[in-house]
Short mmCIF file of C-alpha atoms in Angstrom, two decimals:
data_model
loop_
_atom_site.label_atom_id
_atom_site.label_comp_id
_atom_site.label_asym_id
_atom_site.label_seq_id
_atom_site.Cartn_x
_atom_site.Cartn_y
_atom_site.Cartn_z
CA MET A 1 0.00 0.00 0.00
CA ASN A 2 1.28 3.43 -0.92
CA HIS A 3 2.16 5.40 2.23
CA SER A 4 0.13 8.36 0.94
CA ASP A 5 -2.94 6.13 1.35
CA HIS A 6 -2.20 5.56 5.03
CA PRO A 7 -5.14 6.63 7.18
CA THR A 8 -4.82 9.94 9.01
CA ALA A 9 -6.72 11.92 11.63
CA VAL A 10 -7.28 15.64 11.13
CA LEU A 11 -5.94 18.03 13.77
CA PRO A 12 -6.85 21.72 14.12
CA GLY A 13 -5.47 23.83 11.28
CA ASP A 14 -6.11 20.93 8.86
CA VAL A 15 -2.93 19.18 9.98
CA ARG A 16 -3.07 15.46 9.13
CA ILE A 17 -1.48 13.00 11.56
CA PRO A 18 -0.83 9.46 10.24
CA LEU A 19 -2.63 6.94 12.47
CA LEU A 20 0.45 4.70 12.42
CA GLY A 21 3.56 6.25 13.91
CA PHE A 22 6.96 5.01 15.01
CA GLY A 23 7.89 5.41 18.68
CA THR A 24 11.54 6.07 19.56
CA TRP A 25 11.59 5.89 23.36
CA GLN A 26 14.82 4.10 24.47
CA ALA A 27 16.07 4.07 20.85
CA THR A 28 19.22 6.15 21.25
CA GLY A 29 22.60 6.59 19.57
CA GLU A 30 23.48 4.64 16.45
CA GLU A 31 20.81 2.03 17.22
CA GLY A 32 18.15 4.75 17.38
CA TYR A 33 19.35 6.32 14.13
CA LYS A 34 19.24 2.93 12.34
CA ALA A 35 15.80 2.12 13.75
CA VAL A 36 14.31 5.39 12.44
CA LEU A 37 15.96 4.85 9.06
CA ALA A 38 14.51 1.31 8.94
CA ALA A 39 11.07 2.66 9.92
CA LEU A 40 11.09 5.28 7.16
CA ASP A 41 12.25 2.61 4.73
CA ALA A 42 9.35 0.36 5.86
CA GLY A 43 6.86 3.12 5.04
CA TYR A 44 6.29 4.92 8.35
CA ARG A 45 5.77 8.64 7.80
CA HIS A 46 5.20 9.66 11.43
CA ILE A 47 8.10 9.66 13.92
CA ASP A 48 7.55 10.30 17.64
CA THR A 49 10.40 11.58 19.81
CA ALA A 50 10.79 13.79 22.91
CA THR A 51 13.39 16.04 24.53
CA MET A 52 13.45 13.48 27.36
CA TYR A 53 14.48 10.63 25.00
CA GLY A 54 17.83 12.28 24.19
CA ASN A 55 17.68 11.12 20.56
CA GLU A 56 16.41 14.12 18.58
CA GLU A 57 19.73 14.50 16.72
CA GLU A 58 19.68 10.86 15.61
CA VAL A 59 16.02 11.13 14.58
CA GLY A 60 16.78 14.27 12.57
CA ARG A 61 19.78 12.67 10.90
CA ALA A 62 17.76 9.59 9.90
CA ILE A 63 14.97 11.73 8.42
CA ARG A 64 17.51 13.83 6.51
CA GLU A 65 19.36 10.79 5.18
CA SER A 66 16.17 8.96 4.21
CA GLY A 67 15.93 11.26 1.21
CA LEU A 68 12.28 12.02 2.00
CA ARG A 69 10.98 15.56 1.76
CA ARG A 70 10.47 17.30 5.11
CA GLU A 71 6.75 17.75 4.44
CA ASP A 72 6.34 14.01 3.89
CA VAL A 73 7.39 13.09 7.44
CA PHE A 74 5.23 13.97 10.46
CA ILE A 75 7.48 14.74 13.45
CA THR A 76 6.34 14.88 17.09
CA THR A 77 8.48 15.96 20.04
CA LYS A 78 7.61 16.80 23.66
CA LEU A 79 8.34 19.28 26.45
CA PRO A 80 9.58 17.61 29.68
CA PRO A 81 8.13 18.71 33.06
CA GLU A 82 11.43 20.16 34.29
CA ARG A 83 11.46 22.61 31.35
CA VAL A 84 8.30 24.39 32.48
CA GLY A 85 8.96 28.13 32.18
CA ARG A 86 11.54 27.50 29.43
CA GLU A 87 9.16 26.40 26.71
CA ARG A 88 10.42 28.59 23.86
CA GLU A 89 14.04 27.75 24.60
CA THR A 90 13.16 24.03 24.65
CA ILE A 91 11.31 23.97 21.31
CA GLU A 92 14.13 25.96 19.69
CA GLU A 93 16.67 23.42 21.02
CA SER A 94 14.51 20.59 19.64
CA LEU A 95 14.34 22.22 16.21
CA ARG A 96 18.13 22.66 16.18
CA ALA A 97 18.71 19.03 17.22
CA LEU A 98 16.22 17.72 14.64
CA ASP A 99 17.61 20.18 12.07
CA VAL A 100 14.13 21.31 10.97
CA ASP A 101 12.29 24.65 10.91
CA TYR A 102 9.18 23.29 12.62
CA VAL A 103 7.72 20.14 14.15
CA ASP A 104 4.28 18.89 13.17
CA LEU A 105 3.20 18.27 16.75
CA TRP A 106 4.61 19.48 20.08
CA LEU A 107 3.25 17.93 23.27
CA VAL A 108 3.43 18.73 26.98
CA HIS A 109 5.02 15.39 27.96
CA TRP A 110 3.51 15.22 31.46
CA PRO A 111 1.22 17.56 33.40
CA PRO A 112 3.39 20.12 35.28
CA ASN A 113 4.28 19.17 38.86
CA ASN A 114 2.73 22.42 40.04
CA PRO A 115 -0.95 22.55 38.97
CA GLY A 116 -0.68 26.37 38.86
CA ASP A 117 1.65 25.97 35.85
CA LEU A 118 -0.94 24.12 33.76
CA ILE A 119 -2.46 27.14 31.98
CA PRO A 120 0.77 29.18 31.56
CA VAL A 121 2.48 26.15 29.94
CA TRP A 122 -0.46 25.68 27.59
CA ARG A 123 -0.38 29.37 26.62
CA GLU A 124 3.34 29.00 25.77
CA MET A 125 2.57 25.94 23.61
CA LEU A 126 -0.08 27.94 21.73
CA ALA A 127 2.38 30.84 21.31
CA ALA A 128 4.95 28.46 19.76
CA ARG A 129 2.27 27.17 17.38
CA ASP A 130 1.30 30.73 16.44
CA ALA A 131 5.00 31.47 15.80
CA LYS A 132 4.93 28.49 13.37
CA LEU A 133 7.48 26.48 15.37
CA ALA A 134 4.89 23.68 15.62
CA ARG A 135 1.96 23.06 13.27
CA ALA A 136 -0.16 21.64 16.10
CA VAL A 137 0.19 21.38 19.88
CA GLY A 138 -1.19 18.93 22.38
CA VAL A 139 -0.60 17.05 25.61
CA SER A 140 0.47 13.65 26.90
CA ASN A 141 -0.59 11.75 30.03
CA PHE A 142 -3.36 14.28 30.80
CA SER A 143 -6.69 13.44 32.43
CA THR A 144 -9.97 14.60 30.91
CA ALA A 145 -10.34 17.09 33.79
CA GLN A 146 -6.93 18.61 32.97
CA ILE A 147 -7.85 18.87 29.29
CA ASP A 148 -11.09 20.62 30.26
CA GLU A 149 -9.11 23.11 32.33
CA LEU A 150 -7.02 24.05 29.27
CA ILE A 151 -10.07 24.38 27.01
CA GLN A 152 -11.93 26.46 29.60
CA ALA A 153 -9.03 28.87 30.10
CA THR A 154 -8.04 29.34 26.43
CA GLU A 155 -10.89 28.00 24.26
CA GLU A 156 -8.18 26.00 22.48
CA ASN A 157 -8.37 22.24 22.70
CA PRO A 158 -5.19 20.16 22.62
CA ALA A 159 -4.89 18.56 19.18
CA VAL A 160 -3.82 15.25 20.74
CA ASN A 161 -3.57 13.50 24.10
CA GLN A 162 -0.96 10.76 24.04
CA ILE A 163 -1.62 8.18 26.76
CA LYS A 164 -0.83 4.57 27.57
CA TRP A 165 -3.36 2.48 25.62
CA GLY A 166 -4.08 -1.02 24.39
CA PRO A 167 -6.89 -3.59 24.31
CA ARG A 168 -6.64 -4.32 28.05
CA LEU A 169 -6.78 -0.58 28.81
CA TYR A 170 -9.71 0.05 26.48
CA ASP A 171 -12.07 2.50 28.16
CA ARG A 172 -15.08 3.38 26.06
CA GLN A 173 -15.92 6.41 28.16
CA ARG A 174 -12.40 7.85 28.05
CA HIS A 175 -12.31 7.29 24.28
CA ALA A 176 -15.66 9.13 23.92
CA GLU A 177 -14.48 12.00 26.15
CA HIS A 178 -11.60 12.66 23.74
CA ARG A 179 -13.88 12.46 20.71
CA ASP A 180 -16.46 14.81 22.23
CA ARG A 181 -13.75 17.42 22.84
CA GLY A 182 -12.18 17.10 19.41
CA VAL A 183 -8.95 15.71 20.88
CA VAL A 184 -7.29 12.88 18.95
CA LEU A 185 -6.37 9.95 21.20
CA GLU A 186 -2.85 8.63 20.62
CA GLY A 187 -1.85 5.42 22.34
CA TYR A 188 1.66 4.42 23.44
CA SER A 189 2.99 1.07 24.73
CA PRO A 190 0.40 -0.91 22.71
CA PHE A 191 2.23 -4.21 23.29
CA LYS A 192 3.58 -3.65 26.79
CA THR A 193 0.02 -3.34 28.06
CA THR A 194 -1.26 -6.36 26.10
CA ASP A 195 -1.02 -10.13 26.48
CA LEU A 196 -0.25 -11.06 22.87
CA SER A 197 -1.00 -14.73 23.62
CA ASP A 198 -4.58 -13.86 24.63
CA PRO A 199 -6.92 -16.39 22.91
CA VAL A 200 -9.12 -13.59 21.53
CA LEU A 201 -6.14 -11.99 19.79
CA THR A 202 -4.65 -15.27 18.56
CA ARG A 203 -8.03 -16.38 17.16
CA ILE A 204 -8.53 -13.09 15.27
CA ALA A 205 -4.92 -13.11 14.08
CA GLY A 206 -5.41 -16.63 12.71
CA ALA A 207 -8.57 -15.58 10.86
CA HIS A 208 -6.62 -12.85 9.02
CA ASN A 209 -3.33 -14.75 8.72
CA VAL A 210 -1.46 -12.02 10.64
CA SER A 211 0.21 -11.79 14.06
CA PRO A 212 -1.53 -10.77 17.31
CA ALA A 213 0.69 -7.65 17.37
CA GLN A 214 -0.61 -6.69 13.92
CA VAL A 215 -4.18 -7.21 15.16
CA VAL A 216 -3.55 -4.85 18.11
CA LEU A 217 -2.25 -2.11 15.80
CA ARG A 218 -5.11 -2.58 13.34
CA TRP A 219 -7.57 -2.32 16.26
CA HIS A 220 -6.11 1.12 17.09
CA LEU A 221 -6.45 2.27 13.49
CA ASP A 222 -10.00 0.95 13.09
CA HIS A 223 -10.91 2.99 16.19
CA GLU A 224 -9.16 6.02 14.63
CA ILE A 225 -6.69 6.00 17.50
CA VAL A 226 -3.06 6.81 16.66
CA ALA A 227 -0.66 3.95 17.48
CA ILE A 228 3.11 4.41 17.93
CA PRO A 229 4.70 0.97 18.32
CA LYS A 230 8.44 0.99 18.97
CA SER A 231 11.11 -1.54 18.06
CA VAL A 232 14.74 -1.51 17.02
CA THR A 233 14.49 -4.85 15.18
CA PRO A 234 14.14 -4.32 11.39
CA GLU A 235 11.88 -7.40 10.91
CA ARG A 236 9.53 -6.25 13.66
CA ILE A 237 9.57 -2.66 12.42
CA ARG A 238 8.48 -3.94 8.99
CA ALA A 239 5.84 -6.29 10.41
CA ASN A 240 4.33 -3.49 12.52
CA ALA A 241 3.98 -1.37 9.37
CA ASP A 242 2.33 -4.18 7.43
CA ILE A 243 -1.21 -3.70 8.72
CA PHE A 244 -2.96 -2.17 5.74
CA GLY A 245 -3.91 -5.37 3.95
CA PHE A 246 -6.75 -6.30 6.32
CA SER A 247 -9.28 -4.72 8.65
CA LEU A 248 -11.28 -6.05 11.58
CA THR A 249 -14.99 -6.83 11.52
CA ALA A 250 -17.37 -5.03 13.90
CA GLU A 251 -17.65 -8.26 15.89
CA GLU A 252 -13.86 -8.66 16.16
CA MET A 253 -13.59 -5.03 17.30
CA ARG A 254 -16.18 -5.68 20.02
CA ASP A 255 -14.37 -8.82 21.17
CA ILE A 256 -11.09 -6.90 21.50
CA ASP A 257 -12.81 -3.95 23.23
CA ALA A 258 -14.19 -6.40 25.77
CA LEU A 259 -10.63 -7.26 26.90
CA GLY A 260 -10.65 -3.88 28.63
CA SER A 261 -13.72 -4.57 30.73
#
């Protein structure tokens, strides 16, 4: 499947985020660089990094050396809690490390330790977006109540909330809360939170002649939830990208959803 046909979700400002992304947590140094290069080669067009991961230079180098145009790769990075009050400085450092003029998505990595910083941080994120340093801004690891606080104070909803997610963590209400607020749900650690030998997953995988891991990723996409699996193994990186040749039936989706109850 041509990567331009990959499904996307639309963020404010008509920014399109590919539903399948490549996570780079713990992928550092030469290994991290090679993993991102392998991911781009396998067809991923969405790379997720963070200041905290210490690998923005390697990610930037891999994107540059992939030969792809900047506008064809969606790049996410994140502001760590200890950089509260130094938002502009942090995004500018990220852009230098990545060697790009802008990122597609900039997230508050964790809610600030001091709740009083919540709104000021969000205003700084919006200012960076308005200065065209990021095309869209959002949050990570935020509760619905914290998201509501941001919307109430600024009338600007986070484009994305990136949280730990997977079939066993499926929470219909939390999913609906994001949808109702126009916030795209992005899930991380899809495999860490899942028992890939679960009979429901193995049965569905067998029916489609794919692996349980591929079923888990397809389940995210069919729910229009962004998934960012991570791996440094080329075979696994390729397998995780090979999820566009099948989709799940409504009944299979329900069976997987039920793992979260």
